[in-house]
C-alpha atoms as a printed R data frame, in Angstrom:
    type eleno elety resid chain resno      x      y       z
1   ATOM     1    CA   MET     A     1 32.009 41.601  33.385
2   ATOM     2    CA   SER     A     2 33.670 44.211  31.209
3   ATOM     3    CA   LYS     A     3 32.103 47.581  30.506
4   ATOM     4    CA   SER     A     4 31.530 46.543  26.890
5   ATOM     5    CA   VAL     A     5 28.647 44.413  28.120
6   ATOM     6    CA   PRO     A     6 25.318 46.305  28.125
7   ATOM     7    CA   ALA     A     7 23.051 47.103  31.044
8   ATOM     8    CA   PHE     A     8 20.847 44.034  30.593
9   ATOM     9    CA   LEU     A     9 23.876 41.736  31.046
10  ATOM    10    CA   GLN     A    10 25.336 43.053  34.303
11  ATOM    11    CA   ASP     A    11 24.690 39.824  36.222
12  ATOM    12    CA   GLU     A    12 27.085 36.921  36.279
13  ATOM    13    CA   VAL     A    13 26.583 34.611  33.315
14  ATOM    14    CA   SER     A    14 26.455 30.857  33.726
15  ATOM    15    CA   GLY     A    15 28.137 29.059  30.865
16  ATOM    16    CA   SER     A    16 26.807 25.658  31.792
17  ATOM    17    CA   VAL     A    17 24.438 24.002  29.378
18  ATOM    18    CA   MET     A    18 22.012 21.170  29.969
19  ATOM    19    CA   SER     A    19 19.959 19.119  27.570
20  ATOM    20    CA   VAL     A    20 16.226 19.452  28.079
21  ATOM    21    CA   TYR     A    21 15.640 16.594  25.694
22  ATOM    22    CA   SER     A    22 14.729 13.862  28.135
23  ATOM    23    CA   GLY     A    23 12.805 10.710  27.480
24  ATOM    24    CA   ASP     A    24 12.438 10.221  23.765
25  ATOM    25    CA   PHE     A    25 15.847 10.190  22.093
26  ATOM    26    CA   GLY     A    26 18.885  8.061  22.753
27  ATOM    27    CA   ASN     A    27 17.521  6.335  25.868
28  ATOM    28    CA   LEU     A    28 16.894  2.927  24.287
29  ATOM    29    CA   GLU     A    29 19.284  0.474  22.718
30  ATOM    30    CA   VAL     A    30 19.224  0.419  18.914
31  ATOM    31    CA   LYS     A    31 18.945 -3.098  17.470
32  ATOM    32    CA   GLY     A    32 17.028 -5.135  14.931
33  ATOM    33    CA   ASN     A    33 16.168 -4.693  11.258
34  ATOM    34    CA   ILE     A    34 13.540 -3.105   9.048
35  ATOM    35    CA   GLN     A    35 12.242 -4.412   5.722
36  ATOM    36    CA   PHE     A    36 11.061 -1.919   3.105
37  ATOM    37    CA   ALA     A    37 11.219 -1.093  -0.608
38  ATOM    38    CA   ILE     A    38 11.076  2.154  -2.587
39  ATOM    39    CA   ASP     A    39  9.800  2.826  -6.084
40  ATOM    40    CA   TYR     A    40  9.026  5.884  -8.211
41  ATOM    41    CA   VAL     A    41  5.689  5.681 -10.070
42  ATOM    42    CA   ASP     A    42  6.138  7.890 -13.134
43  ATOM    43    CA   SER     A    43  2.438  7.925 -14.070
44  ATOM    44    CA   LEU     A    44  1.524  9.364 -10.645
45  ATOM    45    CA   LYS     A    45  4.742 11.359 -10.136
46  ATOM    46    CA   GLU     A    46  4.946  9.764  -6.692
47  ATOM    47    CA   LEU     A    47  7.613  8.156  -4.567
48  ATOM    48    CA   HIS     A    48  6.232  5.041  -2.843
49  ATOM    49    CA   VAL     A    49  7.878  3.701   0.311
50  ATOM    50    CA   PHE     A    50  6.510  0.220   1.045
51  ATOM    51    CA   VAL     A    51  7.118 -0.472   4.747
52  ATOM    52    CA   ALA     A    52  6.755 -4.216   5.285
53  ATOM    53    CA   GLN     A    53  7.941 -5.141   8.792
54  ATOM    54    CA   CYS     A    54 10.582 -4.935  11.517
55  ATOM    55    CA   LYS     A    55 12.175 -7.694  13.560
56  ATOM    56    CA   ASP     A    56 14.133 -7.971  16.839
57  ATOM    57    CA   LEU     A    57 13.510 -4.364  17.913
58  ATOM    58    CA   ALA     A    58 14.646 -3.037  21.286
59  ATOM    59    CA   ALA     A    59 12.102 -3.400  24.104
60  ATOM    60    CA   ALA     A    60 10.801 -0.106  25.501
61  ATOM    61    CA   ASP     A    61  8.947 -2.106  28.162
62  ATOM    62    CA   ILE     A    62 11.863 -4.145  29.519
63  ATOM    63    CA   LYS     A    63  9.740 -6.084  32.029
64  ATOM    64    CA   LYS     A    64  7.322 -7.424  29.416
65  ATOM    65    CA   GLN     A    65  9.906 -7.363  26.599
66  ATOM    66    CA   ARG     A    66  7.785 -5.438  24.126
67  ATOM    67    CA   SER     A    67  7.348 -2.082  22.377
68  ATOM    68    CA   ASP     A    68  4.582 -0.195  20.566
69  ATOM    69    CA   PRO     A    69  6.506  0.625  17.386
70  ATOM    70    CA   TYR     A    70  5.689  2.669  14.298
71  ATOM    71    CA   VAL     A    71  7.752  3.780  11.292
72  ATOM    72    CA   LYS     A    72  8.270  7.366  10.190
73  ATOM    73    CA   THR     A    73  9.800  8.674   6.954
74  ATOM    74    CA   TYR     A    74 11.199 12.022   5.866
75  ATOM    75    CA   LEU     A    75 12.533 13.315   2.598
76  ATOM    76    CA   LEU     A    76 15.499 15.358   3.791
77  ATOM    77    CA   PRO     A    77 16.390 18.181   3.885
78  ATOM    78    CA   ASP     A    78 12.627 18.902   4.124
79  ATOM    79    CA   LYS     A    79 12.100 18.467   7.865
80  ATOM    80    CA   GLY     A    80  8.678 20.103   7.974
81  ATOM    81    CA   LYS     A    81  5.224 18.663   8.450
82  ATOM    82    CA   MET     A    82  4.710 18.086   4.726
83  ATOM    83    CA   GLY     A    83  7.786 15.864   4.499
84  ATOM    84    CA   LYS     A    84  6.732 13.556   7.326
85  ATOM    85    CA   LYS     A    85  4.825 10.305   6.746
86  ATOM    86    CA   LYS     A    86  4.196  7.533   9.237
87  ATOM    87    CA   THR     A    87  2.621  4.128   9.630
88  ATOM    88    CA   LEU     A    88  0.108  3.027  12.220
89  ATOM    89    CA   VAL     A    89  1.377  1.961  15.650
90  ATOM    90    CA   VAL     A    90  1.545 -1.818  16.149
91  ATOM    91    CA   LYS     A    91  1.240 -2.570  19.864
92  ATOM    92    CA   LYS     A    92  2.981 -5.010  22.170
93  ATOM    93    CA   THR     A    93  5.550 -6.510  19.810
94  ATOM    94    CA   LEU     A    94  9.215 -6.439  18.826
95  ATOM    95    CA   ASN     A    95  8.388 -7.830  15.362
96  ATOM    96    CA   PRO     A    96  5.698 -5.522  13.940
97  ATOM    97    CA   VAL     A    97  4.147 -6.115  10.502
98  ATOM    98    CA   TYR     A    98  2.906 -2.974   8.670
99  ATOM    99    CA   ASN     A    99  2.516 -3.619   4.920
100 ATOM   100    CA   GLU     A   100  1.785  0.067   4.357
101 ATOM   101    CA   ILE     A   101  2.703  2.343   1.444
102 ATOM   102    CA   LEU     A   102  3.818  5.891   2.343
103 ATOM   103    CA   ARG     A   103  3.432  8.191  -0.660
104 ATOM   104    CA   TYR     A   104  5.214 11.434  -1.624
105 ATOM   105    CA   LYS     A   105  4.015 13.656  -4.470
106 ATOM   106    CA   VAL     A   106  7.388 14.800  -5.792
107 ATOM   107    CA   GLU     A   107  9.188 15.353  -9.105
108 ATOM   108    CA   LYS     A   108 11.827 12.740  -9.941
109 ATOM   109    CA   GLN     A   109 14.473 15.431 -10.485
110 ATOM   110    CA   ILE     A   110 13.944 16.812  -6.983
111 ATOM   111    CA   LEU     A   111 14.491 13.351  -5.482
112 ATOM   112    CA   LYS     A   112 18.105 13.510  -6.725
113 ATOM   113    CA   THR     A   113 18.742 16.290  -4.212
114 ATOM   114    CA   GLN     A   114 17.230 14.411  -1.270
115 ATOM   115    CA   LYS     A   115 17.788 11.608   1.213
116 ATOM   116    CA   LEU     A   116 15.132  9.232   2.488
117 ATOM   117    CA   ASN     A   117 15.217  8.909   6.271
118 ATOM   118    CA   VAL     A   118 13.320  5.876   7.653
119 ATOM   119    CA   SER     A   119 13.141  5.710  11.440
120 ATOM   120    CA   VAL     A   120 11.422  3.426  13.947
121 ATOM   121    CA   TRP     A   121  9.851  4.790  17.143
122 ATOM   122    CA   HIS     A   122  8.037  3.451  20.205
123 ATOM   123    CA   ARG     A   123  4.935  5.447  21.196
124 ATOM   124    CA   ASP     A   124  3.741  5.094  24.781
125 ATOM   125    CA   THR     A   125  0.251  5.658  26.195
126 ATOM   126    CA   PHE     A   126  1.030  9.359  26.763
127 ATOM   127    CA   LYS     A   127  2.041  9.742  23.075
128 ATOM   128    CA   ARG     A   128  5.717 10.193  23.959
129 ATOM   129    CA   ASN     A   129  8.100  8.835  21.341
130 ATOM   130    CA   SER     A   130 11.295  6.839  21.895
131 ATOM   131    CA   PHE     A   131 13.808  6.361  19.087
132 ATOM   132    CA   LEU     A   132 14.468  2.721  18.134
133 ATOM   133    CA   GLY     A   133 16.760  3.168  15.123
134 ATOM   134    CA   GLU     A   134 16.939  4.438  11.548
135 ATOM   135    CA   VAL     A   135 18.111  3.863   7.983
136 ATOM   136    CA   GLU     A   136 19.063  6.615   5.540
137 ATOM   137    CA   LEU     A   137 19.206  6.238   1.734
138 ATOM   138    CA   ASP     A   138 20.933  8.803  -0.482
139 ATOM   139    CA   LEU     A   139 18.639  9.226  -3.506
140 ATOM   140    CA   GLU     A   140 21.160 11.238  -5.537
141 ATOM   141    CA   THR     A   141 22.742  8.071  -6.960
142 ATOM   142    CA   TRP     A   142 19.723  5.759  -6.715
143 ATOM   143    CA   ASP     A   143 19.121  3.665  -9.844
144 ATOM   144    CA   TRP     A   144 15.336  3.744 -10.356
145 ATOM   145    CA   GLU     A   145 15.524  1.470 -13.427
146 ATOM   146    CA   ASN     A   146 17.190 -1.392 -11.556
147 ATOM   147    CA   LYS     A   147 14.471 -3.947 -10.767
148 ATOM   148    CA   GLN     A   148 16.426 -5.249  -7.786
149 ATOM   149    CA   ASN     A   149 16.130 -1.802  -6.199
150 ATOM   150    CA   LYS     A   150 12.350 -2.209  -6.201
151 ATOM   151    CA   GLN     A   151 12.492 -5.463  -4.203
152 ATOM   152    CA   LEU     A   152 11.911 -5.649  -0.453
153 ATOM   153    CA   LYS     A   153 15.216 -5.538   1.441
154 ATOM   154    CA   TRP     A   154 16.251 -5.923   5.051
155 ATOM   155    CA   TYR     A   155 18.275 -3.026   6.502
156 ATOM   156    CA   PRO     A   156 19.974 -3.040   9.924
157 ATOM   157    CA   LEU     A   157 18.730 -0.205  12.126
158 ATOM   158    CA   LYS     A   158 21.410  2.292  13.110
159 ATOM   159    CA   ARG     A   159 21.928  4.838  15.848
160 ATOM   160    CA   LYS     A   160 21.400  8.479  15.014
161 ATOM   161    CA   THR     A   161 24.528  9.859  13.325
162 ATOM   162    CA   ALA     A   162 23.300 13.457  13.154
163 ATOM   163    CA   PRO     A   163 20.612 15.357  15.094
164 ATOM   164    CA   VAL     A   164 18.114 15.078  12.245
165 ATOM   165    CA   ALA     A   165 15.515 13.239  14.306
166 ATOM   166    CA   LEU     A   166 15.497 16.014  16.886
167 ATOM   167    CA   GLU     A   167 15.019 18.708  14.285
168 ATOM   168    CA   ALA     A   168 12.629 16.675  12.201
169 ATOM   169    CA   GLU     A   169 10.159 16.091  15.013
170 ATOM   170    CA   ASN     A   170  7.357 18.571  14.410
171 ATOM   171    CA   ARG     A   171  7.214 20.923  17.399
172 ATOM   172    CA   GLY     A   172  4.778 23.461  15.985
173 ATOM   173    CA   GLU     A   173  5.319 27.119  15.135
174 ATOM   174    CA   MET     A   174  5.349 30.523  16.822
175 ATOM   175    CA   LYS     A   175  3.866 33.671  15.359
176 ATOM   176    CA   LEU     A   176  5.693 36.725  16.702
177 ATOM   177    CA   ALA     A   177  6.916 40.222  15.908
178 ATOM   178    CA   LEU     A   178 10.099 42.087  16.928
179 ATOM   179    CA   GLN     A   179 10.911 45.782  17.070
180 ATOM   180    CA   TYR     A   180 14.122 47.674  17.863
181 ATOM   181    CA   VAL     A   181 13.594 51.154  19.353
182 ATOM   182    CA   PRO     A   182 16.930 53.060  19.318
183 ATOM   183    CA   GLU     A   183 15.601 55.944  21.497
184 ATOM   184    CA   PRO     A   184 17.880 58.739  20.315
185 ATOM   185    CA   ILE     A   185 18.037 61.809  22.586
186 ATOM   186    CA   PRO     A   186 17.525 64.994  20.524
187 ATOM   187    CA   GLY     A   187 20.478 67.419  20.596
188 ATOM   188    CA   LYS     A   188 22.860 65.026  22.388
189 ATOM   189    CA   LYS     A   189 25.790 63.266  20.769
190 ATOM   190    CA   LEU     A   190 26.318 60.820  23.624
191 ATOM   191    CA   PRO     A   191 25.694 57.156  22.712
192 ATOM   192    CA   THR     A   192 22.263 56.046  23.840
193 ATOM   193    CA   THR     A   193 20.764 52.658  24.556
194 ATOM   194    CA   GLY     A   194 17.599 51.321  23.003
195 ATOM   195    CA   GLU     A   195 15.002 48.663  23.579
196 ATOM   196    CA   VAL     A   196 14.060 45.384  21.918
197 ATOM   197    CA   HIS     A   197 10.326 44.667  21.992
198 ATOM   198    CA   ILE     A   198  9.206 41.036  21.576
199 ATOM   199    CA   TRP     A   199  5.535 40.482  20.793
200 ATOM   200    CA   VAL     A   200  4.597 36.799  21.234
201 ATOM   201    CA   LYS     A   201  1.309 36.497  19.356
202 ATOM   202    CA   GLU     A   202  0.433 32.789  19.281
203 ATOM   203    CA   CYS     A   203  1.696 29.248  18.776
204 ATOM   204    CA   LEU     A   204  0.374 26.788  16.205
205 ATOM   205    CA   ASP     A   205  0.196 22.970  16.212
206 ATOM   206    CA   LEU     A   206  2.052 22.402  19.489
207 ATOM   207    CA   PRO     A   207  2.839 18.737  20.212
208 ATOM   208    CA   LEU     A   208  0.760 16.847  22.786
209 ATOM   209    CA   LEU     A   209  2.909 15.086  25.372
210 ATOM   210    CA   ARG     A   210  0.230 13.803  27.753
211 ATOM   211    CA   GLY     A   211 -2.935 12.705  26.037
212 ATOM   212    CA   ASN     A   212 -5.122 15.635  24.980
213 ATOM   213    CA   HIS     A   213 -3.973 17.924  27.792
214 ATOM   214    CA   LEU     A   214 -1.824 20.994  27.193
215 ATOM   215    CA   ASN     A   215 -1.202 24.048  29.359
216 ATOM   216    CA   SER     A   216  1.456 26.034  27.523
217 ATOM   217    CA   PHE     A   217  3.407 29.218  28.189
218 ATOM   218    CA   VAL     A   218  6.378 31.015  26.605
219 ATOM   219    CA   LYS     A   219  9.576 31.982  28.398
220 ATOM   220    CA   CYS     A   220 12.047 34.590  27.124
221 ATOM   221    CA   THR     A   221 15.726 35.100  28.003
222 ATOM   222    CA   ILE     A   222 18.217 37.458  26.351
223 ATOM   223    CA   LEU     A   223 21.474 35.521  26.061
224 ATOM   224    CA   PRO     A   224 24.227 35.619  27.229
225 ATOM   225    CA   ASP     A   225 22.387 36.722  30.385
226 ATOM   226    CA   THR     A   226 20.923 33.667  32.125
227 ATOM   227    CA   SER     A   227 20.041 35.380  35.413
228 ATOM   228    CA   ARG     A   228 16.505 35.036  36.709
229 ATOM   229    CA   LYS     A   229 15.854 38.758  36.478
230 ATOM   230    CA   SER     A   230 16.388 38.678  32.702
231 ATOM   231    CA   ARG     A   231 13.672 36.053  32.268
232 ATOM   232    CA   GLN     A   232 10.135 37.039  31.314
233 ATOM   233    CA   LYS     A   233  7.200 34.785  30.549
234 ATOM   234    CA   THR     A   234  3.624 34.813  29.310
235 ATOM   235    CA   ARG     A   235  0.608 33.479  31.168
236 ATOM   236    CA   ALA     A   236 -0.254 29.814  30.627
237 ATOM   237    CA   VAL     A   237 -3.014 29.030  28.125
238 ATOM   238    CA   GLY     A   238 -4.724 25.660  28.559
239 ATOM   239    CA   LYS     A   239 -6.736 23.160  26.547
240 ATOM   240    CA   THR     A   240 -5.461 24.066  23.066
241 ATOM   241    CA   THR     A   241 -2.566 23.252  20.733
242 ATOM   242    CA   ASN     A   242 -2.967 26.741  19.209
243 ATOM   243    CA   PRO     A   243 -2.644 29.091  22.214
244 ATOM   244    CA   VAL     A   244 -3.020 32.854  21.711
245 ATOM   245    CA   PHE     A   245 -0.763 34.846  24.079
246 ATOM   246    CA   ASN     A   246 -0.628 38.421  22.686
247 ATOM   247    CA   HIS     A   247  2.097 39.242  25.185
248 ATOM   248    CA   THR     A   248  4.779 41.888  24.654
249 ATOM   249    CA   MET     A   249  8.131 41.756  26.463
250 ATOM   250    CA   VAL     A   250 10.504 44.741  26.571
251 ATOM   251    CA   TYR     A   251 14.260 44.601  27.208
252 ATOM   252    CA   ASP     A   252 16.268 47.824  27.532
253 ATOM   253    CA   GLY     A   253 19.997 48.593  27.643
254 ATOM   254    CA   PHE     A   254 20.666 47.702  24.012
255 ATOM   255    CA   ARG     A   255 23.345 49.703  22.221
256 ATOM   256    CA   PRO     A   256 23.559 49.213  18.428
257 ATOM   257    CA   GLU     A   257 26.720 47.093  18.788
258 ATOM   258    CA   ASP     A   258 24.995 44.805  21.335
259 ATOM   259    CA   LEU     A   259 22.555 43.653  18.664
260 ATOM   260    CA   THR     A   260 25.330 41.589  17.060
261 ATOM   261    CA   GLU     A   261 26.313 39.906  20.348
262 ATOM   262    CA   ALA     A   262 22.969 39.068  21.990
263 ATOM   263    CA   CYS     A   263 20.323 36.483  21.135
264 ATOM   264    CA   VAL     A   264 16.624 36.281  22.011
265 ATOM   265    CA   GLU     A   265 15.803 32.792  23.288
266 ATOM   266    CA   LEU     A   266 12.087 31.971  23.300
267 ATOM   267    CA   THR     A   267 11.037 28.598  24.685
268 ATOM   268    CA   VAL     A   268  7.580 26.999  24.877
269 ATOM   269    CA   TRP     A   269  6.685 24.814  27.868
270 ATOM   270    CA   ASP     A   270  3.794 22.636  28.985
271 ATOM   271    CA   HIS     A   271  3.032 23.240  32.674
272 ATOM   272    CA   TYR     A   272  1.665 20.196  34.495
273 ATOM   273    CA   LYS     A   273  1.345 20.031  38.278
274 ATOM   274    CA   LEU     A   274  4.833 20.910  39.590
275 ATOM   275    CA   THR     A   275  6.789 20.319  36.378
276 ATOM   276    CA   ASN     A   276  7.378 22.082  33.068
277 ATOM   277    CA   GLN     A   277  7.971 19.972  29.946
278 ATOM   278    CA   PHE     A   278  9.922 21.548  27.070
279 ATOM   279    CA   LEU     A   279  7.989 21.670  23.770
280 ATOM   280    CA   GLY     A   280 10.262 23.666  21.450
281 ATOM   281    CA   GLY     A   281 12.016 26.974  21.037
282 ATOM   282    CA   LEU     A   282 13.637 29.664  18.913
283 ATOM   283    CA   ARG     A   283 16.937 31.522  19.080
284 ATOM   284    CA   ILE     A   284 16.753 34.798  17.212
285 ATOM   285    CA   GLY     A   285 20.050 36.560  16.554
286 ATOM   286    CA   PHE     A   286 22.833 36.718  13.979
287 ATOM   287    CA   GLY     A   287 23.866 33.089  14.597
288 ATOM   288    CA   THR     A   288 27.588 33.861  14.421
289 ATOM   289    CA   GLY     A   289 28.645 31.228  16.974
290 ATOM   290    CA   LYS     A   290 30.291 33.945  19.087
291 ATOM   291    CA   SER     A   291 29.234 36.498  21.693
292 ATOM   292    CA   TYR     A   292 31.553 39.264  22.910
293 ATOM   293    CA   GLY     A   293 34.546 37.405  21.468
294 ATOM   294    CA   THR     A   294 33.721 34.047  23.072
295 ATOM   295    CA   GLU     A   295 32.552 30.961  21.163
296 ATOM   296    CA   VAL     A   296 29.117 29.887  22.451
297 ATOM   297    CA   ASP     A   297 26.789 26.979  21.634
298 ATOM   298    CA   TRP     A   298 23.636 29.065  21.804
299 ATOM   299    CA   MET     A   299 24.497 31.498  18.980
300 ATOM   300    CA   ASP     A   300 23.071 28.930  16.552
301 ATOM   301    CA   SER     A   301 20.128 30.699  14.878
302 ATOM   302    CA   THR     A   302 18.641 29.096  11.773
303 ATOM   303    CA   SER     A   303 18.504 31.054   8.495
304 ATOM   304    CA   GLU     A   304 14.853 31.985   9.167
305 ATOM   305    CA   GLU     A   305 15.669 33.212  12.690
306 ATOM   306    CA   VAL     A   306 18.656 35.217  11.398
307 ATOM   307    CA   ALA     A   307 16.482 36.791   8.673
308 ATOM   308    CA   LEU     A   308 13.964 38.049  11.259
309 ATOM   309    CA   TRP     A   309 16.721 39.570  13.436
310 ATOM   310    CA   GLU     A   310 18.387 41.239  10.426
311 ATOM   311    CA   LYS     A   311 15.094 42.797   9.324
312 ATOM   312    CA   MET     A   312 14.494 44.109  12.846
313 ATOM   313    CA   VAL     A   313 17.987 45.626  13.092
314 ATOM   314    CA   ASN     A   314 17.693 47.224   9.642
315 ATOM   315    CA   SER     A   315 14.179 48.630  10.227
316 ATOM   316    CA   PRO     A   316 14.195 50.458  13.598
317 ATOM   317    CA   ASN     A   317 10.867 51.558  15.111
318 ATOM   318    CA   THR     A   318  9.025 49.025  12.905
319 ATOM   319    CA   TRP     A   319  7.330 45.781  13.909
320 ATOM   320    CA   ILE     A   320  8.758 42.862  11.888
321 ATOM   321    CA   GLU     A   321  6.476 39.835  11.908
322 ATOM   322    CA   ALA     A   322  7.238 36.166  11.184
323 ATOM   323    CA   THR     A   323  5.950 32.638  11.815
324 ATOM   324    CA   LEU     A   324  8.881 30.380  12.694
325 ATOM   325    CA   PRO     A   325  9.095 26.605  13.292
326 ATOM   326    CA   LEU     A   326  9.882 25.641  16.886
327 ATOM   327    CA   ARG     A   327 12.924 23.405  17.287
328 ATOM   328    CA   MET     A   328 14.959 21.414  19.763
329 ATOM   329    CA   LEU     A   329 17.362 23.498  21.878
330 ATOM   330    CA   LEU     A   330 20.031 22.977  24.492
331 ATOM   331    CA   ILE     A   331 18.953 25.396  27.205
332 ATOM   332    CA   ALA     A   332 21.418 27.414  29.273
333 ATOM   333    CA   LYS     A   333 20.893 26.925  33.009
334 ATOM   334    CA   ILE     A   334 19.450 29.855  34.904
335 ATOM   335    CA   SER     A   335 22.047 31.428  37.185
336 ATOM   336    CA   LYS     A   336 21.014 32.956  40.508
């Protein structure tokens, strides 16, 4: 690699990317219909989503031709925990009946800026979810006075058109702090390299993938370096969805200009027997889409992740703390 690449990136970089999202999205056929109605109750200042039933859903259990479906709703773009509502799971059927009302406390004016996402999922005995289809209604132009709009309607379920379901799935949060230490050498004008310190404090509300068991740890890689020697990780903490790690990782070889090209990738994993299951992650950097002049998929930081990195860069020798939502990532393969 060229000399413009800092000390922590001297190994060969693998550009290959793999999806770690296995099992719950896009594996099942999308078919069937859902019946629901929406109404705004002015006296309560509430949006009511009446979920009636589904019919002819795809079978998650192909042998027995059945699923364990439930319905989930979001008011987008709010993809957080507060925006998520869901029905009970109805077991062993492709034609579930719910007759449940999902309620949102929300001002009518705000609804005009939102979309209602209604999705159907199969939940297996290990609480893993498989996507069965969705419907999305744009509320900006919705006529709340039209009585026909308050009637139950059948909607055909559709495949995912955008990765909203991946992002919307609640994957918990990480509480962490970052610090950039420039390490200037007194009396010398030569350019010096500094360090980035990453203090992983704890995770909150991690998802359970296998019953009530969880044995989580955090892995860190500084992209674009995907070599094994760049990877650091915390110890595993078991039996809690709110693990406390209090683990600090230090990476050296950072020049000021490298801070615009690199990205801190933190991923949370559940260790079980000989396998690690991905739970969620963060990518903290400037999110420019490029690194050292090359377009890369992983330079995709969210606005919150960018804000943390900017504060760190602009406040050297100071710990900058944040609590960020974990999200779905495409993980770069580790090169040898």
